[in-house]
PDB file of C-alpha atoms and ligand atoms in Angstrom:
ATOM      1  CA  MET F   1     -48.986  79.790 -32.891  1.00 51.00           C
ATOM      2  CA  THR F   2     -46.548  76.923 -33.443  1.00 48.00           C
ATOM      3  CA  THR F   3     -43.767  76.083 -35.773  1.00 48.00           C
ATOM      4  CA  GLN F   4     -43.750  72.317 -35.932  1.00 48.00           C
ATOM      5  CA  VAL F   5     -40.500  70.768 -37.017  1.00 40.00           C
ATOM      6  CA  THR F   6     -41.057  67.698 -39.151  1.00 40.00           C
ATOM      7  CA  SER F   7     -38.285  65.212 -39.715  1.00 37.00           C
ATOM      8  CA  THR F   8     -38.792  64.817 -43.472  1.00 39.00           C
ATOM      9  CA  PRO F   9     -35.404  64.685 -45.193  1.00 34.00           C
ATOM     10  CA  GLU F  10     -36.717  66.994 -47.922  1.00 44.00           C
ATOM     11  CA  VAL F  11     -36.882  69.997 -45.589  1.00 44.00           C
ATOM     12  CA  LYS F  12     -34.261  72.414 -46.847  1.00 50.00           C
ATOM     13  CA  PRO F  13     -31.514  73.823 -44.645  1.00 46.00           C
ATOM     14  CA  ASP F  14     -31.441  77.496 -43.736  1.00 52.00           C
ATOM     15  CA  HIS F  15     -30.445  80.062 -46.367  1.00 48.00           C
ATOM     16  CA  GLN F  16     -27.139  79.525 -48.153  1.00 56.00           C
ATOM     17  CA  PRO F  17     -24.386  81.657 -46.630  1.00 65.00           C
ATOM     18  CA  THR F  18     -22.794  83.484 -49.568  1.00 83.00           C
ATOM     19  CA  PRO F  19     -24.432  85.924 -52.019  1.00 81.00           C
ATOM     20  CA  GLU F  20     -22.632  84.170 -54.894  1.00 82.00           C
ATOM     21  CA  LYS F  21     -24.253  80.812 -54.141  1.00 84.00           C
ATOM     22  CA  MET F  22     -27.610  81.438 -52.488  1.00 89.00           C
ATOM     23  CA  PRO F  23     -30.880  80.983 -54.410  1.00 92.00           C
ATOM     24  CA  GLY F  24     -31.931  84.214 -56.118  1.00 92.00           C
ATOM     25  CA  HIS F  25     -35.057  84.695 -54.016  1.00 92.00           C
ATOM     26  CA  TRP F  26     -33.066  84.506 -50.772  1.00 92.00           C
ATOM     27  CA  LEU F  27     -30.498  86.923 -52.147  1.00 94.00           C
ATOM     28  CA  LEU F  28     -33.303  89.405 -52.919  1.00 95.00           C
ATOM     29  CA  ALA F  29     -34.731  88.814 -49.439  1.00 93.00           C
ATOM     30  CA  LYS F  30     -31.312  89.397 -47.858  1.00 92.00           C
ATOM     31  CA  MET F  31     -31.134  92.717 -49.707  1.00 94.00           C
ATOM     32  CA  GLY F  32     -34.501  93.684 -48.199  1.00 94.00           C
ATOM     33  CA  LYS F  33     -37.022  92.582 -50.834  1.00 95.00           C
ATOM     34  CA  ARG F  34     -40.110  90.921 -49.392  1.00 94.00           C
ATOM     35  CA  VAL F  35     -42.348  90.387 -52.422  1.00 95.00           C
ATOM     36  CA  LEU F  36     -40.784  87.428 -54.249  1.00 94.00           C
ATOM     37  CA  ARG F  37     -43.513  86.387 -56.687  1.00 96.00           C
ATOM     38  CA  PRO F  38     -43.382  87.114 -60.441  1.00 96.00           C
ATOM     39  CA  GLY F  39     -46.620  89.083 -60.851  1.00 97.00           C
ATOM     40  CA  GLY F  40     -46.056  91.228 -57.756  1.00 97.00           C
ATOM     41  CA  LEU F  41     -48.761  92.398 -55.381  1.00 97.00           C
ATOM     42  CA  GLU F  42     -51.053  93.186 -58.307  1.00 96.00           C
ATOM     43  CA  LEU F  43     -51.503  89.483 -59.134  1.00 97.00           C
ATOM     44  CA  THR F  44     -51.550  88.573 -55.439  1.00 98.00           C
ATOM     45  CA  ARG F  45     -54.524  90.914 -54.936  1.00 98.00           C
ATOM     46  CA  HIS F  46     -56.293  89.318 -57.892  1.00 98.00           C
ATOM     47  CA  LEU F  47     -55.599  85.880 -56.422  1.00 98.00           C
ATOM     48  CA  LEU F  48     -56.892  86.856 -52.983  1.00 98.00           C
ATOM     49  CA  SER F  49     -59.977  88.641 -54.268  1.00 97.00           C
ATOM     50  CA  ASN F  50     -60.953  85.511 -56.220  1.00 98.00           C
ATOM     51  CA  LEU F  51     -60.232  83.233 -53.277  1.00 98.00           C
ATOM     52  CA  ALA F  52     -62.563  85.507 -51.262  1.00 98.00           C
ATOM     53  CA  ILE F  53     -61.235  84.356 -47.884  1.00 98.00           C
ATOM     54  CA  GLY F  54     -63.616  85.023 -45.006  1.00 98.00           C
ATOM     55  CA  PRO F  55     -64.230  84.123 -41.330  1.00 98.00           C
ATOM     56  CA  SER F  56     -65.568  80.639 -42.129  1.00 98.00           C
ATOM     57  CA  ASP F  57     -62.504  79.557 -44.136  1.00 98.00           C
ATOM     58  CA  HIS F  58     -59.819  77.055 -43.207  1.00 98.00           C
ATOM     59  CA  VAL F  59     -56.812  78.305 -45.176  1.00 98.00           C
ATOM     60  CA  VAL F  60     -53.589  76.508 -46.076  1.00 98.00           C
ATOM     61  CA  GLU F  61     -50.745  78.505 -47.631  1.00 98.00           C
ATOM     62  CA  PHE F  62     -47.927  76.602 -49.332  1.00 98.00           C
ATOM     63  CA  ALA F  63     -44.473  78.231 -49.177  1.00 98.00           C
ATOM     64  CA  PRO F  64     -45.318  81.615 -47.606  1.00 97.00           C
ATOM     65  CA  GLY F  65     -41.700  82.817 -47.793  1.00 95.00           C
ATOM     66  CA  LEU F  66     -41.479  86.063 -45.837  1.00 93.00           C
ATOM     67  CA  GLY F  67     -45.196  86.099 -45.096  1.00 96.00           C
ATOM     68  CA  VAL F  68     -46.343  89.069 -47.198  1.00 96.00           C
ATOM     69  CA  THR F  69     -49.473  87.280 -48.442  1.00 98.00           C
ATOM     70  CA  ALA F  70     -49.890  85.544 -45.088  1.00 98.00           C
ATOM     71  CA  ARG F  71     -50.466  88.933 -43.450  1.00 97.00           C
ATOM     72  CA  MET F  72     -53.020  89.918 -46.089  1.00 97.00           C
ATOM     73  CA  THR F  73     -54.840  86.614 -45.549  1.00 98.00           C
ATOM     74  CA  LEU F  74     -54.776  86.934 -41.767  1.00 97.00           C
ATOM     75  CA  ALA F  75     -56.382  90.380 -42.094  1.00 97.00           C
ATOM     76  CA  SER F  76     -59.446  88.543 -43.468  1.00 97.00           C
ATOM     77  CA  ARG F  77     -59.678  86.643 -40.156  1.00 96.00           C
ATOM     78  CA  PRO F  78     -60.046  83.073 -41.462  1.00 98.00           C
ATOM     79  CA  LYS F  79     -61.239  80.424 -39.024  1.00 98.00           C
ATOM     80  CA  SER F  80     -57.810  78.788 -39.303  1.00 98.00           C
ATOM     81  CA  TYR F  81     -54.554  79.443 -41.151  1.00 98.00           C
ATOM     82  CA  THR F  82     -51.798  76.865 -41.698  1.00 98.00           C
ATOM     83  CA  ALA F  83     -48.594  77.668 -43.545  1.00 98.00           C
ATOM     84  CA  ILE F  84     -46.339  74.904 -44.894  1.00 98.00           C
ATOM     85  CA  GLU F  85     -42.813  76.224 -45.475  1.00 98.00           C
ATOM     86  CA  ARG F  86     -39.649  74.184 -45.974  1.00 96.00           C
ATOM     87  CA  ASP F  87     -37.170  76.931 -45.067  1.00 94.00           C
ATOM     88  CA  ARG F  88     -36.549  77.276 -41.339  1.00 94.00           C
ATOM     89  CA  LEU F  89     -35.810  81.019 -41.300  1.00 92.00           C
ATOM     90  CA  ALA F  90     -38.784  81.839 -43.507  1.00 94.00           C
ATOM     91  CA  ALA F  91     -41.006  79.728 -41.241  1.00 96.00           C
ATOM     92  CA  LYS F  92     -39.747  81.697 -38.218  1.00 95.00           C
ATOM     93  CA  THR F  93     -40.580  84.986 -39.962  1.00 94.00           C
ATOM     94  CA  VAL F  94     -44.096  83.777 -40.760  1.00 97.00           C
ATOM     95  CA  GLU F  95     -44.526  82.555 -37.213  1.00 96.00           C
ATOM     96  CA  SER F  96     -43.883  86.083 -35.924  1.00 95.00           C
ATOM     97  CA  TYR F  97     -47.085  87.221 -37.690  1.00 95.00           C
ATOM     98  CA  LEU F  98     -49.301  84.574 -36.123  1.00 97.00           C
ATOM     99  CA  THR F  99     -51.468  85.564 -33.198  1.00 92.00           C
ATOM    100  CA  GLY F 100     -54.200  83.043 -32.543  1.00 88.00           C
ATOM    101  CA  PRO F 101     -54.519  79.403 -31.521  1.00 89.00           C
ATOM    102  CA  ASN F 102     -55.816  78.468 -34.978  1.00 96.00           C
ATOM    103  CA  GLN F 103     -52.810  79.910 -36.777  1.00 98.00           C
ATOM    104  CA  LYS F 104     -49.684  77.852 -37.290  1.00 97.00           C
ATOM    105  CA  CYS F 105     -46.633  77.496 -39.466  1.00 97.00           C
ATOM    106  CA  VAL F 106     -45.411  73.979 -40.152  1.00 97.00           C
ATOM    107  CA  LEU F 107     -41.828  73.382 -41.226  1.00 96.00           C
ATOM    108  CA  GLY F 108     -42.350  70.829 -43.973  1.00 97.00           C
ATOM    109  CA  THR F 109     -43.028  70.311 -47.642  1.00 98.00           C
ATOM    110  CA  ALA F 110     -46.156  71.102 -49.608  1.00 98.00           C
ATOM    111  CA  GLU F 111     -46.147  67.738 -51.377  1.00 97.00           C
ATOM    112  CA  ALA F 112     -46.610  65.846 -48.097  1.00 97.00           C
ATOM    113  CA  THR F 113     -48.313  68.072 -45.532  1.00 97.00           C
ATOM    114  CA  GLY F 114     -49.577  65.295 -43.266  1.00 96.00           C
ATOM    115  CA  MET F 115     -52.878  67.179 -42.948  1.00 97.00           C
ATOM    116  CA  LEU F 116     -56.277  65.473 -43.109  1.00 97.00           C
ATOM    117  CA  ASP F 117     -58.241  64.979 -46.352  1.00 98.00           C
ATOM    118  CA  ALA F 118     -60.797  67.727 -47.064  1.00 98.00           C
ATOM    119  CA  SER F 119     -59.598  69.792 -44.084  1.00 98.00           C
ATOM    120  CA  ALA F 120     -59.259  73.106 -45.985  1.00 98.00           C
ATOM    121  CA  SER F 121     -61.647  75.377 -47.840  1.00 98.00           C
ATOM    122  CA  VAL F 122     -58.823  77.416 -49.408  1.00 98.00           C
ATOM    123  CA  VAL F 123     -55.298  76.390 -50.449  1.00 98.00           C
ATOM    124  CA  TYR F 124     -52.866  78.656 -52.275  1.00 98.00           C
ATOM    125  CA  GLY F 125     -49.180  79.019 -53.041  1.00 98.00           C
ATOM    126  CA  GLU F 126     -47.125  81.621 -54.912  1.00 98.00           C
ATOM    127  CA  ALA F 127     -43.796  81.324 -56.730  1.00 97.00           C
ATOM    128  CA  MET F 128     -43.198  77.808 -55.486  1.00 97.00           C
ATOM    129  CA  LEU F 129     -44.378  75.418 -58.220  1.00 98.00           C
ATOM    130  CA  SER F 130     -42.220  76.892 -60.986  1.00 97.00           C
ATOM    131  CA  MET F 131     -39.078  75.769 -59.187  1.00 95.00           C
ATOM    132  CA  GLN F 132     -40.186  72.120 -58.878  1.00 96.00           C
ATOM    133  CA  PRO F 133     -39.462  69.270 -61.280  1.00 96.00           C
ATOM    134  CA  PRO F 134     -42.554  67.972 -63.165  1.00 96.00           C
ATOM    135  CA  SER F 135     -43.329  65.098 -60.775  1.00 97.00           C
ATOM    136  CA  THR F 136     -43.176  67.367 -57.710  1.00 97.00           C
ATOM    137  CA  LYS F 137     -45.427  69.953 -59.396  1.00 98.00           C
ATOM    138  CA  SER F 138     -48.042  67.219 -59.837  1.00 98.00           C
ATOM    139  CA  ARG F 139     -47.598  65.932 -56.294  1.00 98.00           C
ATOM    140  CA  ILE F 140     -48.047  69.407 -54.793  1.00 98.00           C
ATOM    141  CA  ILE F 141     -51.166  70.096 -56.852  1.00 98.00           C
ATOM    142  CA  ALA F 142     -52.557  66.656 -55.950  1.00 98.00           C
ATOM    143  CA  GLU F 143     -51.889  67.441 -52.292  1.00 98.00           C
ATOM    144  CA  ALA F 144     -53.800  70.737 -52.620  1.00 98.00           C
ATOM    145  CA  ALA F 145     -56.735  68.907 -54.222  1.00 98.00           C
ATOM    146  CA  ARG F 146     -56.646  66.257 -51.471  1.00 98.00           C
ATOM    147  CA  LEU F 147     -56.718  68.914 -48.734  1.00 98.00           C
ATOM    148  CA  LEU F 148     -59.684  70.740 -50.250  1.00 98.00           C
ATOM    149  CA  ALA F 149     -63.217  69.999 -49.143  1.00 98.00           C
ATOM    150  CA  PRO F 150     -65.788  69.941 -51.979  1.00 97.00           C
ATOM    151  CA  GLY F 151     -66.378  73.505 -53.150  1.00 97.00           C
ATOM    152  CA  GLY F 152     -62.929  74.561 -51.894  1.00 98.00           C
ATOM    153  CA  ARG F 153     -60.643  76.897 -53.890  1.00 98.00           C
ATOM    154  CA  TYR F 154     -57.008  76.507 -54.918  1.00 98.00           C
ATOM    155  CA  GLY F 155     -54.960  79.456 -56.163  1.00 98.00           C
ATOM    156  CA  ILE F 156     -51.534  79.563 -57.780  1.00 98.00           C
ATOM    157  CA  HIS F 157     -49.307  82.461 -58.855  1.00 98.00           C
ATOM    158  CA  GLU F 158     -46.368  81.362 -61.005  1.00 98.00           C
ATOM    159  CA  LEU F 159     -44.034  82.036 -63.892  1.00 97.00           C
ATOM    160  CA  CYS F 160     -45.575  81.426 -67.271  1.00 97.00           C
ATOM    161  CA  LEU F 161     -44.161  80.858 -70.761  1.00 98.00           C
ATOM    162  CA  VAL F 162     -45.818  82.544 -73.746  1.00 97.00           C
ATOM    163  CA  PRO F 163     -47.172  81.663 -76.214  1.00 98.00           C
ATOM    164  CA  ASP F 164     -48.622  78.206 -75.547  1.00 97.00           C
ATOM    165  CA  ASP F 165     -46.807  76.800 -78.595  1.00 97.00           C
ATOM    166  CA  LEU F 166     -43.419  78.301 -77.673  1.00 97.00           C
ATOM    167  CA  ASP F 167     -40.579  76.720 -79.596  1.00 96.00           C
ATOM    168  CA  GLN F 168     -38.837  74.010 -77.563  1.00 96.00           C
ATOM    169  CA  SER F 169     -35.383  75.509 -78.169  1.00 97.00           C
ATOM    170  CA  VAL F 170     -36.465  78.893 -76.731  1.00 96.00           C
ATOM    171  CA  ARG F 171     -38.057  77.109 -73.828  1.00 96.00           C
ATOM    172  CA  ASP F 172     -34.876  75.149 -73.119  1.00 96.00           C
ATOM    173  CA  ALA F 173     -32.808  78.329 -73.303  1.00 96.00           C
ATOM    174  CA  ILE F 174     -35.124  80.160 -70.863  1.00 96.00           C
ATOM    175  CA  GLN F 175     -35.043  77.268 -68.418  1.00 95.00           C
ATOM    176  CA  HIS F 176     -31.273  76.979 -68.668  1.00 95.00           C
ATOM    177  CA  ASP F 177     -30.524  80.706 -68.316  1.00 95.00           C
ATOM    178  CA  LEU F 178     -32.998  81.273 -65.477  1.00 93.00           C
ATOM    179  CA  SER F 179     -31.725  78.259 -63.523  1.00 93.00           C
ATOM    180  CA  ASP F 180     -28.155  79.402 -64.118  1.00 92.00           C
ATOM    181  CA  GLU F 181     -28.728  82.905 -62.729  1.00 90.00           C
ATOM    182  CA  ILE F 182     -31.203  82.102 -59.957  1.00 90.00           C
ATOM    183  CA  HIS F 183     -29.236  79.025 -58.781  1.00 87.00           C
ATOM    184  CA  VAL F 184     -32.438  77.041 -58.439  1.00 89.00           C
ATOM    185  CA  GLY F 185     -33.948  74.819 -61.125  1.00 91.00           C
ATOM    186  CA  VAL F 186     -36.602  77.024 -62.747  1.00 93.00           C
ATOM    187  CA  ARG F 187     -39.143  75.200 -64.892  1.00 94.00           C
ATOM    188  CA  PRO F 188     -42.008  77.495 -65.882  1.00 97.00           C
ATOM    189  CA  LEU F 189     -44.962  76.175 -67.895  1.00 98.00           C
ATOM    190  CA  THR F 190     -47.271  77.723 -70.471  1.00 98.00           C
ATOM    191  CA  ALA F 191     -50.744  78.871 -69.389  1.00 98.00           C
ATOM    192  CA  ALA F 192     -52.269  75.820 -71.105  1.00 98.00           C
ATOM    193  CA  GLU F 193     -49.912  73.501 -69.212  1.00 98.00           C
ATOM    194  CA  TRP F 194     -50.666  75.098 -65.839  1.00 98.00           C
ATOM    195  CA  ARG F 195     -54.399  74.772 -66.538  1.00 98.00           C
ATOM    196  CA  GLU F 196     -53.935  71.149 -67.567  1.00 98.00           C
ATOM    197  CA  LEU F 197     -52.124  70.287 -64.321  1.00 98.00           C
ATOM    198  CA  LEU F 198     -54.991  71.705 -62.264  1.00 98.00           C
ATOM    199  CA  VAL F 199     -57.658  70.018 -64.376  1.00 98.00           C
ATOM    200  CA  ASN F 200     -55.789  66.681 -64.168  1.00 97.00           C
ATOM    201  CA  ALA F 201     -56.012  66.949 -60.378  1.00 97.00           C
ATOM    202  CA  GLY F 202     -59.809  67.094 -60.676  1.00 97.00           C
ATOM    203  CA  LEU F 203     -60.127  70.877 -60.316  1.00 98.00           C
ATOM    204  CA  THR F 204     -62.157  73.332 -62.394  1.00 98.00           C
ATOM    205  CA  ILE F 205     -60.537  76.627 -63.426  1.00 98.00           C
ATOM    206  CA  VAL F 206     -62.676  79.601 -62.382  1.00 98.00           C
ATOM    207  CA  ALA F 207     -60.386  82.609 -62.882  1.00 98.00           C
ATOM    208  CA  GLU F 208     -57.128  83.510 -64.600  1.00 98.00           C
ATOM    209  CA  ARG F 209     -54.980  86.623 -65.036  1.00 98.00           C
ATOM    210  CA  THR F 210     -51.501  87.315 -66.352  1.00 97.00           C
ATOM    211  CA  ALA F 211     -49.100  90.196 -65.705  1.00 96.00           C
ATOM    212  CA  PRO F 212     -45.646  91.094 -67.024  1.00 96.00           C
ATOM    213  CA  MET F 213     -42.701  89.441 -65.275  1.00 95.00           C
ATOM    214  CA  HIS F 214     -41.356  92.712 -63.841  1.00 95.00           C
ATOM    215  CA  LEU F 215     -39.984  91.429 -60.535  1.00 95.00           C
ATOM    216  CA  LEU F 216     -36.802  93.517 -60.794  1.00 96.00           C
ATOM    217  CA  GLU F 217     -38.081  96.491 -62.799  1.00 96.00           C
ATOM    218  CA  PRO F 218     -37.799  99.694 -60.719  1.00 95.00           C
ATOM    219  CA  ALA F 219     -41.466 100.736 -61.078  1.00 96.00           C
ATOM    220  CA  ARG F 220     -42.646  97.286 -59.918  1.00 97.00           C
ATOM    221  CA  VAL F 221     -40.156  97.233 -57.027  1.00 97.00           C
ATOM    222  CA  VAL F 222     -41.566 100.564 -55.806  1.00 97.00           C
ATOM    223  CA  ARG F 223     -45.179  99.367 -56.233  1.00 97.00           C
ATOM    224  CA  ASP F 224     -44.472  96.110 -54.396  1.00 96.00           C
ATOM    225  CA  GLU F 225     -42.187  97.320 -51.625  1.00 96.00           C
ATOM    226  CA  GLY F 226     -43.213 100.958 -51.151  1.00 96.00           C
ATOM    227  CA  LEU F 227     -40.836 103.848 -51.835  1.00 97.00           C
ATOM    228  CA  TRP F 228     -38.619 103.645 -48.746  1.00 96.00           C
ATOM    229  CA  ARG F 229     -38.179  99.888 -48.740  1.00 96.00           C
ATOM    230  CA  ALA F 230     -37.458 100.061 -52.482  1.00 97.00           C
ATOM    231  CA  ILE F 231     -34.767 102.700 -51.890  1.00 96.00           C
ATOM    232  CA  ARG F 232     -33.264 100.593 -49.110  1.00 96.00           C
ATOM    233  CA  PHE F 233     -33.265  97.528 -51.391  1.00 96.00           C
ATOM    234  CA  LEU F 234     -31.553  99.457 -54.208  1.00 95.00           C
ATOM    235  CA  TRP F 235     -29.065 100.920 -51.736  1.00 96.00           C
ATOM    236  CA  ASN F 236     -28.212  97.489 -50.301  1.00 95.00           C
ATOM    237  CA  VAL F 237     -27.749  96.057 -53.791  1.00 95.00           C
ATOM    238  CA  ALA F 238     -25.596  99.006 -54.835  1.00 94.00           C
ATOM    239  CA  TRP F 239     -23.246  98.527 -51.854  1.00 93.00           C
ATOM    240  CA  HIS F 240     -22.814  94.753 -52.091  1.00 94.00           C
ATOM    241  CA  PRO F 241     -20.745  94.048 -55.218  1.00 93.00           C
ATOM    242  CA  ALA F 242     -21.486  90.298 -55.323  1.00 93.00           C
ATOM    243  CA  ALA F 243     -25.200  90.856 -54.786  1.00 93.00           C
ATOM    244  CA  ARG F 244     -25.213  93.667 -57.376  1.00 95.00           C
ATOM    245  CA  ARG F 245     -23.636  91.400 -59.974  1.00 95.00           C
ATOM    246  CA  ARG F 246     -26.204  88.695 -59.362  1.00 95.00           C
ATOM    247  CA  VAL F 247     -29.272  90.978 -59.231  1.00 96.00           C
ATOM    248  CA  LEU F 248     -28.232  92.672 -62.483  1.00 96.00           C
ATOM    249  CA  ALA F 249     -27.604  89.286 -64.097  1.00 95.00           C
ATOM    250  CA  MET F 250     -31.062  88.056 -63.042  1.00 95.00           C
ATOM    251  CA  ARG F 251     -32.690  91.213 -64.392  1.00 96.00           C
ATOM    252  CA  LYS F 252     -30.763  90.829 -67.641  1.00 96.00           C
ATOM    253  CA  VAL F 253     -32.203  87.337 -68.154  1.00 96.00           C
ATOM    254  CA  PHE F 254     -35.735  88.501 -67.299  1.00 96.00           C
ATOM    255  CA  ARG F 255     -35.339  91.308 -69.862  1.00 97.00           C
ATOM    256  CA  LYS F 256     -33.778  89.054 -72.479  1.00 97.00           C
ATOM    257  CA  TYR F 257     -36.836  86.787 -72.421  1.00 96.00           C
ATOM    258  CA  ARG F 258     -39.464  89.422 -71.706  1.00 96.00           C
ATOM    259  CA  ALA F 259     -41.462  88.472 -74.823  1.00 96.00           C
ATOM    260  CA  HIS F 260     -41.768  84.873 -73.605  1.00 97.00           C
ATOM    261  CA  LEU F 261     -41.878  85.196 -69.830  1.00 97.00           C
ATOM    262  CA  SER F 262     -44.912  86.281 -67.889  1.00 97.00           C
ATOM    263  CA  ALA F 263     -46.651  85.798 -64.535  1.00 98.00           C
ATOM    264  CA  ILE F 264     -49.946  83.986 -64.162  1.00 98.00           C
ATOM    265  CA  THR F 265     -52.489  83.427 -61.449  1.00 98.00           C
ATOM    266  CA  LEU F 266     -55.102  80.684 -61.727  1.00 98.00           C
ATOM    267  CA  ILE F 267     -57.932  79.968 -59.327  1.00 98.00           C
ATOM    268  CA  ALA F 268     -59.574  76.550 -59.445  1.00 98.00           C
ATOM    269  CA  ARG F 269     -62.392  74.912 -57.524  1.00 98.00           C
ATOM    270  CA  ARG F 270     -62.863  71.391 -56.273  1.00 96.00           C
ATOM    271  CA  GLU F 271     -66.375  70.565 -57.374  1.00 90.00           C
ATOM    272  CA  SER F 272     -68.765  69.031 -54.885  1.00 77.00           C
ATOM    273  CA  ALA F 273     -69.402  65.337 -55.536  1.00 63.00           C
ATOM    274  CA  ALA F 274     -72.973  66.011 -56.676  1.00 49.00           C
ATOM    275  CA  SER F 275     -72.058  68.547 -59.396  1.00 45.00           C
TER     276      SER F 275
HETATM  277  C1  SAM E   1     -39.604  82.355 -54.496  1.00 64.11           C
HETATM  278  S1  SAM E   1     -39.977  82.060 -52.814  1.00 64.11           S
HETATM  279  C2  SAM E   1     -41.661  82.642 -52.785  1.00 64.11           C
HETATM  280  C3  SAM E   1     -42.126  82.991 -51.390  1.00 64.11           C
HETATM  281  C4  SAM E   1     -43.533  83.598 -51.295  1.00 64.11           C
HETATM  282  N1  SAM E   1     -44.552  82.635 -51.663  1.00 64.11           N
HETATM  283  C5  SAM E   1     -43.647  84.818 -52.186  1.00 64.11           C
HETATM  284  O1  SAM E   1     -44.301  84.722 -53.221  1.00 64.11           O
HETATM  285  O2  SAM E   1     -43.103  85.882 -51.827  1.00 64.11           O
HETATM  286  C6  SAM E   1     -40.173  80.318 -52.793  1.00 64.11           C
HETATM  287  C7  SAM E   1     -40.563  79.742 -51.427  1.00 64.11           C
HETATM  288  O3  SAM E   1     -41.012  78.413 -51.595  1.00 64.11           O
HETATM  289  C8  SAM E   1     -40.516  77.620 -50.505  1.00 64.11           C
HETATM  290  N2  SAM E   1     -40.628  76.248 -51.002  1.00 64.11           N
HETATM  291  C9  SAM E   1     -40.110  75.761 -52.147  1.00 64.11           C
HETATM  292  N3  SAM E   1     -40.487  74.502 -52.340  1.00 64.11           N
HETATM  293  C10 SAM E   1     -41.280  74.158 -51.280  1.00 64.11           C
HETATM  294  C11 SAM E   1     -41.984  72.979 -50.918  1.00 64.11           C
HETATM  295  N4  SAM E   1     -41.929  71.899 -51.673  1.00 64.11           N
HETATM  296  N5  SAM E   1     -42.703  72.988 -49.787  1.00 64.11           N
HETATM  297  C12 SAM E   1     -42.757  74.105 -49.000  1.00 64.11           C
HETATM  298  N6  SAM E   1     -42.104  75.248 -49.303  1.00 64.11           N
HETATM  299  C13 SAM E   1     -41.382  75.275 -50.428  1.00 64.11           C
HETATM  300  C14 SAM E   1     -39.136  78.197 -50.296  1.00 64.11           C
HETATM  301  O4  SAM E   1     -38.604  77.841 -49.051  1.00 64.11           O
HETATM  302  C15 SAM E   1     -39.443  79.684 -50.421  1.00 64.11           C
HETATM  303  O5  SAM E   1     -39.915  80.223 -49.209  1.00 64.11           O
END
């Protein structure tokens, strides 16, 4: 159970101090929200059931955030679990869930994990590729493919633009408005583009599912957080004017583009050399 501090300059500092400035996902976390991925626990369960993690698996999770999926994965008792998280406070939270010698959380970046080739049978990451520029998306996916042993599985859970031939002007507007409200560059792709990135890294798509982008819709918040945590989240938001303004503004953008914004999970396999 170790948090290893790497010296890479890309490791991000701890959460921004003010609600006005901090990235949207950390604002939601500060208000008590733990599930920070676009398709909620429903898509996470689909992802995990297709990854079929068991006691013989060596699992790597990119960007575990507050460790919600980490705990679900650890319940499957994998042979090893390594999280790679660039935020120090998030890494500390994940570390508090780790119990065994083969479980660790590394403070570092998913595009350069420093782990050995073919050392994992499962790699996954949620709500972390959409925020990367194109070259970093490719580097992270290439790193996942490098870490996977033949036959290994890679799962992603991200924001998705619909339809595949979405007009460029709508796409630009979505990217601009989301980045503006979330205070992080948000660059979602279409389903076809996500598939293409995985295939270009030498992976074969084996499963796919989409869900509405309902991250801040009340019914989804209750389903993801449970009733009492959802009430506490709503209460916290209601009593913090700056946070309330920002959460409502984020929800407004999600609603504005609801016809063109979705959540997607894809599971891909690294084929064995012989196949
Ligand atoms: C929107 S949160 C999602 C957290 C969690 N996966 C979830 O779905 O609830 C994004 C997370 O990605 C982490 N992150 C972003 N880019 C990263 C990178 N290149 N390497 C490692 N972690 C990264 C952030 O620190 C943050 O914890």
